[in-house]
Amino acid sequence: KSSEFNTGIINSPEQLFQGKVAGVNVTSASGEPGGSANISVRGPGGVRTGSTPLFVVDGMALDNSTTGGATNPLSYLNPQDIESIDVLKDASATAIYGSRGANGVVLVTTKRGKSGRTMFDYSGSIGFSKMARSLNVLNAADFKSEAAKLGTTVIDKGADTDWQKEISRVATTQTHNVSMGGGTDKLSFYGSFGAQKQEGILKNSQLNKYSGRINLNQKLLDDRLSIDVNLNASNTQNERPPIEALIGGAISANPTYPARNEDGTPFKYQDATNPLITMALERDITTTNRIIGSISPSLTIMKGLVYKLNFGIDNATSTQDLQSLASLEPKQDGRLETINKHNSNKLIENYITYSFDNVKHSFSALVGHS
């Protein structure tokens, strides 16, 4: 439940239950903003099936394919909108989803409006992050000393530059969320909007995320018919520097070279490339838009027997711009490459649920899926 979630600065939904559920491992594959997370249930999966579980949000199964580099299907969700997370690990519990649930199922339920007065909420946070421990490399004095021992001539520019410090920073993360919910006995509603700006510890690394959600529930026919409508839209812009070249250049650069000229511009030298110039000339910007909507009517045919139809659509588009700016020194031609991706899925499922009052147990069957 939400009261049991991890607290603090939460940038992605999987961080809410990290370390909370036995048999579920949540590990970060990268420390950069928007970096993917690996979620495994019951240990590693098979060679063909992988280890990623099936994610079901408000009854709608999500597609695990990548769109815009977001390998975690939950990345579009605002953590503040989540009411509860259930993990199905046993084969009997996941059987309803067939082969899709072979690696476990993560059920996410978002918040709903409650009958009564309308409630308006705002929450915000700010956090700071920095490099935990830089790599132990030679400073200028040690660099010249070691070079002398090897009988090597050093091109000495007279500086003592910590290149790892030059390309990194103390990063800030800001989150702002507003929500409103309420309703009557027959109609309830919940709406929210969230904004997040997360800087990376490498300069020019940043993630901007905006998300909005609307949940509606309408009861008809003396409460025998219940209709749930869920709509979520998100926009994510992820800016990445040339990480491999940047880090590799920083740990191998001559520490006697200055990072900048007196006017603040990056210092240029002929025998190598200043990592700050590489940072200024190369950009990778990915913009991802995702819309997920579903409508789920449930009809009580008789006491204990419920038929439910679940219709949903998952549509995602991304545009990745790889920019190389033109430069005379170092000499480089300008280049722009744009990669467009589109992923669209429709889901239609039919469920029959029967409740046994005498044993206090319910049986649910997926009778149709496409």
XYZ file of N, CA, C and O in Angstrom, residues 17 21 24 29 32 48 58-59 69 78 83 94 140 187 196 208 213 223 255 284 346:
84
model
N 8.864 0.289 -4.390
C 8.845 -1.025 -3.749
C 10.199 -1.712 -3.813
O 10.288 -2.919 -3.572
N 9.710 -6.271 -1.333
C 9.008 -7.514 -1.632
C 10.019 -8.642 -1.757
O 10.970 -8.538 -2.547
N 11.736 -10.240 -5.208
C 11.685 -9.251 -6.290
C 12.938 -8.382 -6.207
O 13.177 -7.720 -5.195
N 20.312 -0.009 -13.747
C 21.336 -0.329 -14.735
C 22.223 0.867 -15.034
O 23.309 0.721 -15.582
N 22.241 7.573 -14.693
C 21.866 8.797 -15.397
C 20.365 9.036 -15.287
O 19.591 8.097 -15.056
N 15.032 -17.066 -23.919
C 14.081 -16.535 -24.892
C 13.108 -15.541 -24.259
O 12.734 -14.545 -24.874
N -3.978 -0.696 -13.667
C -5.438 -0.548 -13.647
C -6.115 -1.548 -14.574
O -7.059 -1.220 -15.304
N -5.604 -2.785 -14.566
C -6.197 -3.846 -15.357
C -5.708 -3.955 -16.781
O -6.073 -4.894 -17.492
N 14.133 4.343 -25.949
C 15.134 3.946 -24.979
C 14.589 3.686 -23.589
O 15.342 3.346 -22.684
N 3.490 8.635 -12.992
C 3.857 9.531 -11.909
C 3.765 8.747 -10.592
O 2.691 8.246 -10.250
N -1.582 4.088 -5.916
C -2.230 3.760 -4.651
C -1.647 2.485 -4.042
O -1.429 2.411 -2.826
N -0.396 -16.273 -11.454
C -0.138 -15.644 -12.755
C -0.787 -16.396 -13.900
O -0.685 -15.962 -15.056
N 48.656 16.970 -11.248
C 49.719 17.470 -12.124
C 51.105 17.096 -11.607
O 51.969 16.642 -12.371
N -20.795 8.747 -9.018
C -19.720 9.213 -9.903
C -18.557 9.716 -9.057
O -18.731 10.556 -8.181
N 8.531 17.091 -13.359
C 9.801 16.704 -12.743
C 10.961 17.194 -13.605
O 10.946 17.036 -14.828
N 13.463 16.013 -18.275
C 12.253 16.776 -17.975
C 11.049 15.890 -18.271
O 10.919 15.350 -19.381
N -3.064 12.692 -15.501
C -3.910 11.494 -15.376
C -5.330 11.902 -15.014
O -5.541 12.839 -14.219
N -26.313 0.167 -9.441
C -24.936 -0.256 -9.134
C -24.566 -1.613 -9.731
O -23.501 -2.165 -9.415
N 46.635 16.415 -16.843
C 46.190 17.325 -15.777
C 46.925 18.662 -15.773
O 46.494 19.593 -15.070
N 22.580 14.587 -27.566
C 21.638 13.495 -27.812
C 20.363 13.841 -27.050
O 20.322 13.767 -25.820
N -3.272 -2.241 -29.004
C -4.648 -2.255 -28.528
C -4.892 -3.548 -27.769
O -4.359 -4.595 -28.114
